[in-house]
Coordinates of C-alpha atoms in Angstrom, one line a residue:
M10 CA 147.2 116.4 71.5
S11 CA 149.9 114.2 72.7
A12 CA 150.7 110.6 71.8
D13 CA 148.9 109.3 75.6
T14 CA 146.2 111.5 74.6
A15 CA 145.5 110.3 71.3
S16 CA 145.8 106.7 72.7
K17 CA 143.2 107.3 75.4
T18 CA 141.1 109.0 72.4
V19 CA 141.1 105.9 70.4
A20 CA 140.3 103.9 73.4
A21 CA 137.6 106.2 74.4
H22 CA 135.9 105.9 70.8
G23 CA 136.7 102.0 70.3
D24 CA 133.2 100.8 71.3
A25 CA 131.2 103.6 69.9
A26 CA 129.3 102.8 66.8
P27 CA 131.0 104.4 63.6
I28 CA 129.7 107.7 62.0
I29 CA 130.9 106.4 58.9
Q30 CA 131.6 102.6 57.6
V31 CA 133.5 102.3 54.2
R32 CA 133.4 98.6 53.1
G33 CA 134.9 97.4 49.8
L34 CA 135.4 100.7 48.4
K35 CA 136.9 100.7 44.6
K36 CA 137.5 103.4 42.1
H37 CA 138.7 102.5 38.6
Y38 CA 139.6 104.8 35.7
N39 CA 140.6 104.2 32.0
E40 CA 138.0 101.3 31.6
G41 CA 139.2 99.6 34.8
T42 CA 143.1 99.8 34.1
V43 CA 143.6 102.1 36.8
H44 CA 142.7 101.2 40.4
A45 CA 142.7 104.5 42.2
L46 CA 141.2 102.7 45.2
D47 CA 141.5 99.0 45.3
G48 CA 139.0 97.6 48.1
V49 CA 139.0 100.0 51.1
D50 CA 137.3 99.1 54.5
A51 CA 137.6 101.9 57.1
D52 CA 135.4 103.0 60.1
I53 CA 135.2 106.4 61.2
R54 CA 133.7 107.1 64.9
R55 CA 132.5 110.6 66.1
G56 CA 135.3 112.7 67.6
E57 CA 137.9 111.0 66.1
V58 CA 140.7 112.8 64.1
V59 CA 142.1 110.6 61.5
V60 CA 145.0 111.5 59.4
I61 CA 145.6 109.7 56.0
I62 CA 149.3 109.6 54.9
G63 CA 150.8 108.1 51.9
P64 CA 153.1 108.6 48.8
S65 CA 151.4 110.7 45.9
G66 CA 149.1 108.7 43.9
S67 CA 148.5 106.3 46.5
G68 CA 144.6 106.9 46.6
K69 CA 144.3 109.3 49.8
S70 CA 142.2 112.3 48.0
T71 CA 140.6 109.8 46.2
F72 CA 139.2 108.1 49.3
L73 CA 138.7 111.3 51.0
R74 CA 136.5 112.8 48.2
S75 CA 134.6 109.7 48.0
L76 CA 133.4 110.0 51.4
N77 CA 130.8 112.9 50.2
L78 CA 130.7 111.4 46.7
L79 CA 132.8 113.9 44.8
E80 CA 134.2 110.8 43.6
E81 CA 131.7 108.3 42.8
P82 CA 133.1 104.9 43.7
S83 CA 133.1 102.1 41.1
E84 CA 132.1 99.7 43.6
G85 CA 131.7 99.3 47.4
S86 CA 129.4 101.2 50.2
I87 CA 129.9 104.1 52.2
V88 CA 127.3 104.1 55.3
V89 CA 127.1 107.5 57.0
D90 CA 124.9 107.4 60.2
G91 CA 123.4 104.2 58.9
V92 CA 122.5 105.6 55.3
D93 CA 124.4 104.3 52.3
I94 CA 124.9 107.5 50.5
T95 CA 126.0 105.3 47.4
D96 CA 122.4 104.6 46.9
K97 CA 121.1 106.5 44.0
K98 CA 118.1 107.3 45.9
V99 CA 119.9 109.4 48.7
N100 CA 119.8 113.3 48.2
I101 CA 123.8 113.7 48.2
N102 CA 123.2 117.4 48.5
L103 CA 121.4 116.9 51.9
H104 CA 124.2 114.7 52.9
R105 CA 127.1 117.1 51.8
R106 CA 125.8 119.8 54.0
R107 CA 126.7 117.5 57.0
M108 CA 130.4 117.5 55.8
G109 CA 132.6 120.4 55.6
M110 CA 135.2 120.0 52.9
V111 CA 138.4 122.2 52.7
F112 CA 140.5 121.9 49.6
Q113 CA 144.3 122.5 48.6
H114 CA 142.7 125.9 47.0
F115 CA 140.4 128.1 48.8
N116 CA 137.5 128.4 46.3
L117 CA 136.4 131.8 47.7
F118 CA 134.3 133.9 45.6
P119 CA 136.6 136.9 44.5
H120 CA 133.7 139.5 44.0
M121 CA 132.3 139.1 47.4
T122 CA 133.5 140.1 50.9
I123 CA 134.8 137.6 53.2
L124 CA 131.5 137.9 55.2
R125 CA 129.4 137.5 52.4
N126 CA 131.6 134.6 51.5
M127 CA 130.8 132.9 54.7
T128 CA 126.9 133.8 55.1
I129 CA 125.6 132.7 51.4
A130 CA 125.6 129.3 51.9
P131 CA 123.9 129.2 55.2
M132 CA 121.2 131.9 54.4
K133 CA 120.4 129.9 51.0
L134 CA 120.7 126.3 52.3
L135 CA 120.0 126.4 55.9
G136 CA 117.6 128.7 55.7
K137 CA 119.4 131.2 58.4
S138 CA 118.5 134.9 58.6
R139 CA 121.2 137.4 57.6
A140 CA 121.6 138.6 61.2
E141 CA 121.9 135.0 62.6
A142 CA 124.3 134.0 59.6
E143 CA 126.6 137.0 60.2
A144 CA 126.6 136.6 63.9
Q145 CA 127.8 133.1 63.5
A146 CA 130.3 134.1 60.9
L147 CA 131.7 136.9 62.9
E148 CA 131.9 134.5 66.0
L149 CA 134.3 132.4 63.9
L150 CA 136.3 134.7 62.3
D151 CA 136.9 136.1 65.9
K152 CA 138.0 132.5 66.6
V153 CA 140.6 132.3 64.1
G154 CA 142.0 136.0 64.3
L155 CA 140.2 137.5 61.1
R156 CA 137.2 139.7 62.4
D157 CA 138.7 142.6 61.2
R158 CA 138.9 141.2 57.9
A159 CA 135.2 140.6 57.4
D160 CA 134.8 143.5 54.9
A161 CA 137.7 142.7 52.9
Y162 CA 137.9 140.8 49.6
P163 CA 140.1 137.7 49.0
S164 CA 142.3 139.4 46.8
Q165 CA 143.5 141.2 50.0
L166 CA 144.2 138.5 52.2
S167 CA 147.5 136.0 52.3
G168 CA 147.0 132.4 51.5
G169 CA 147.2 131.5 55.0
Q170 CA 144.2 134.0 55.7
K171 CA 142.3 132.6 52.8
Q172 CA 142.6 129.0 54.1
R173 CA 141.6 130.0 57.6
V174 CA 138.4 131.6 56.0
A175 CA 137.7 128.4 53.8
I176 CA 137.8 126.4 57.3
V177 CA 135.5 128.8 58.8
R178 CA 133.3 129.1 56.0
A179 CA 132.9 125.3 56.1
L180 CA 132.0 125.7 59.8
C181 CA 129.2 127.9 59.0
M182 CA 127.2 125.1 57.7
D183 CA 127.4 123.5 61.1
P184 CA 128.9 120.3 59.9
E185 CA 129.2 116.8 61.8
V186 CA 132.5 115.8 59.9
M187 CA 135.4 118.0 58.3
L188 CA 137.2 116.6 55.3
F189 CA 140.9 118.4 54.9
D190 CA 142.3 117.5 51.5
E191 CA 146.0 118.6 51.7
P192 CA 145.0 122.1 53.3
T193 CA 148.4 123.5 53.4
S194 CA 149.9 122.1 50.5
A195 CA 149.3 125.2 48.6
L196 CA 150.9 127.6 51.1
D197 CA 154.0 129.3 51.6
P198 CA 155.7 127.4 54.3
E199 CA 155.6 130.5 56.8
M200 CA 151.6 130.3 56.2
V201 CA 151.4 126.5 57.1
G202 CA 151.4 126.9 60.9
E203 CA 148.4 129.4 61.2
V204 CA 146.2 127.1 59.2
L205 CA 147.3 124.1 61.3
E206 CA 146.7 125.9 64.6
V207 CA 143.2 126.3 63.5
M208 CA 143.0 122.6 62.6
K209 CA 144.2 121.8 66.0
S210 CA 141.9 123.8 67.7
L211 CA 139.2 122.0 66.0
A212 CA 140.4 118.7 67.0
R213 CA 140.6 119.9 70.8
D214 CA 136.8 121.0 70.5
G215 CA 136.2 117.3 69.6
M216 CA 135.0 117.6 66.0
T217 CA 135.4 114.6 63.7
M218 CA 138.1 115.4 61.2
I219 CA 139.4 113.4 58.6
T220 CA 142.6 114.9 56.9
V221 CA 144.9 114.0 54.1
T222 CA 148.4 115.6 54.6
H223 CA 151.9 115.5 54.1
E224 CA 152.4 117.3 57.5
M225 CA 153.7 114.3 59.7
G226 CA 154.4 116.7 62.5
F227 CA 150.5 117.5 62.5
A228 CA 149.9 113.9 62.1
H229 CA 151.9 112.9 65.2
E230 CA 150.6 115.8 67.3
V231 CA 146.7 115.8 66.5
A232 CA 145.6 112.3 65.2
S233 CA 143.9 110.0 67.0
R234 CA 144.5 107.6 64.4
V235 CA 146.9 107.6 61.2
I236 CA 146.2 105.8 58.1
F237 CA 148.8 104.8 55.7
M238 CA 147.7 104.0 52.1
D239 CA 149.7 102.9 49.0
G240 CA 148.2 101.6 45.6
G241 CA 144.7 102.1 46.6
R242 CA 144.7 100.1 49.7
I243 CA 145.2 100.7 53.5
I244 CA 148.6 99.5 54.3
E245 CA 148.5 100.1 57.9
E246 CA 146.7 102.1 60.8
G247 CA 147.2 102.6 64.2
T248 CA 147.9 105.6 66.7
P249 CA 150.4 108.1 66.1
D250 CA 153.3 106.3 68.1
E251 CA 152.0 102.8 66.2
I252 CA 152.6 104.4 62.9
F253 CA 155.6 106.5 63.3
K254 CA 157.7 104.9 66.2
N255 CA 156.9 101.2 65.5
P256 CA 155.6 100.5 61.7
Q257 CA 155.3 97.3 60.8
S258 CA 155.1 96.9 57.1
D259 CA 158.3 97.5 54.9
R260 CA 156.4 99.8 52.8
L261 CA 155.7 102.2 55.6
K262 CA 159.0 101.7 57.1
S263 CA 160.4 102.8 53.6
F264 CA 158.1 105.7 53.3
L265 CA 158.8 107.2 56.5
A266 CA 162.5 107.0 56.0
K267 CA 162.0 109.6 53.1
V268 CA 159.7 111.9 55.1
L269 CA 160.9 112.0 58.5

């Protein structure tokens, strides 16, 4: 996705109602002495590819994990399709089915084949038949070049292959939004590209994606919007060209000088 394409994507989604609205989000630790999030406001629109960058400890992953309440906010609201998921009456497990999440580590069941890893949740949680779940899983494995590994076990795969499986496993739940928490940080450098290619393919297919990453090239190429966080706050956001070529804040300029 070029910078021009990203700009057009932002414009196209600018008037759409957000699928996710975050207001006044705070997360405090140690009896309020540590502010991991300190008043975050953000809108995510359907079809956007939002990439979150920033230094370690800036609150990026805490923010991402708050979107499906893996981190429970201290204050604020997170409204998804009109439902405030911070409301205690909301069935968060039902909500989480709509959001696929991929972590730094793959979290595959070591005693199950790749195909079984991919089909167990759709069968148990979505009520899909084995035939339906397996057909979908094999189709997705084919898309990421791993159909021939369906009967293998995780220990027989490389790190990049495991992460590609983790991505398509999440896709087997038919999510509306995909969350990626530094999905390439645990990989050897030569394996990063194969995972990023899968993510680029998802972006081209119109999947709503929110990604925390240190891969600045991916952010510039694929994002429709880049958010820069520091100190638990959003310092600056804009198109990739705005963020990388014309940063406004001194803090962003200092960060980019160290990572580019």
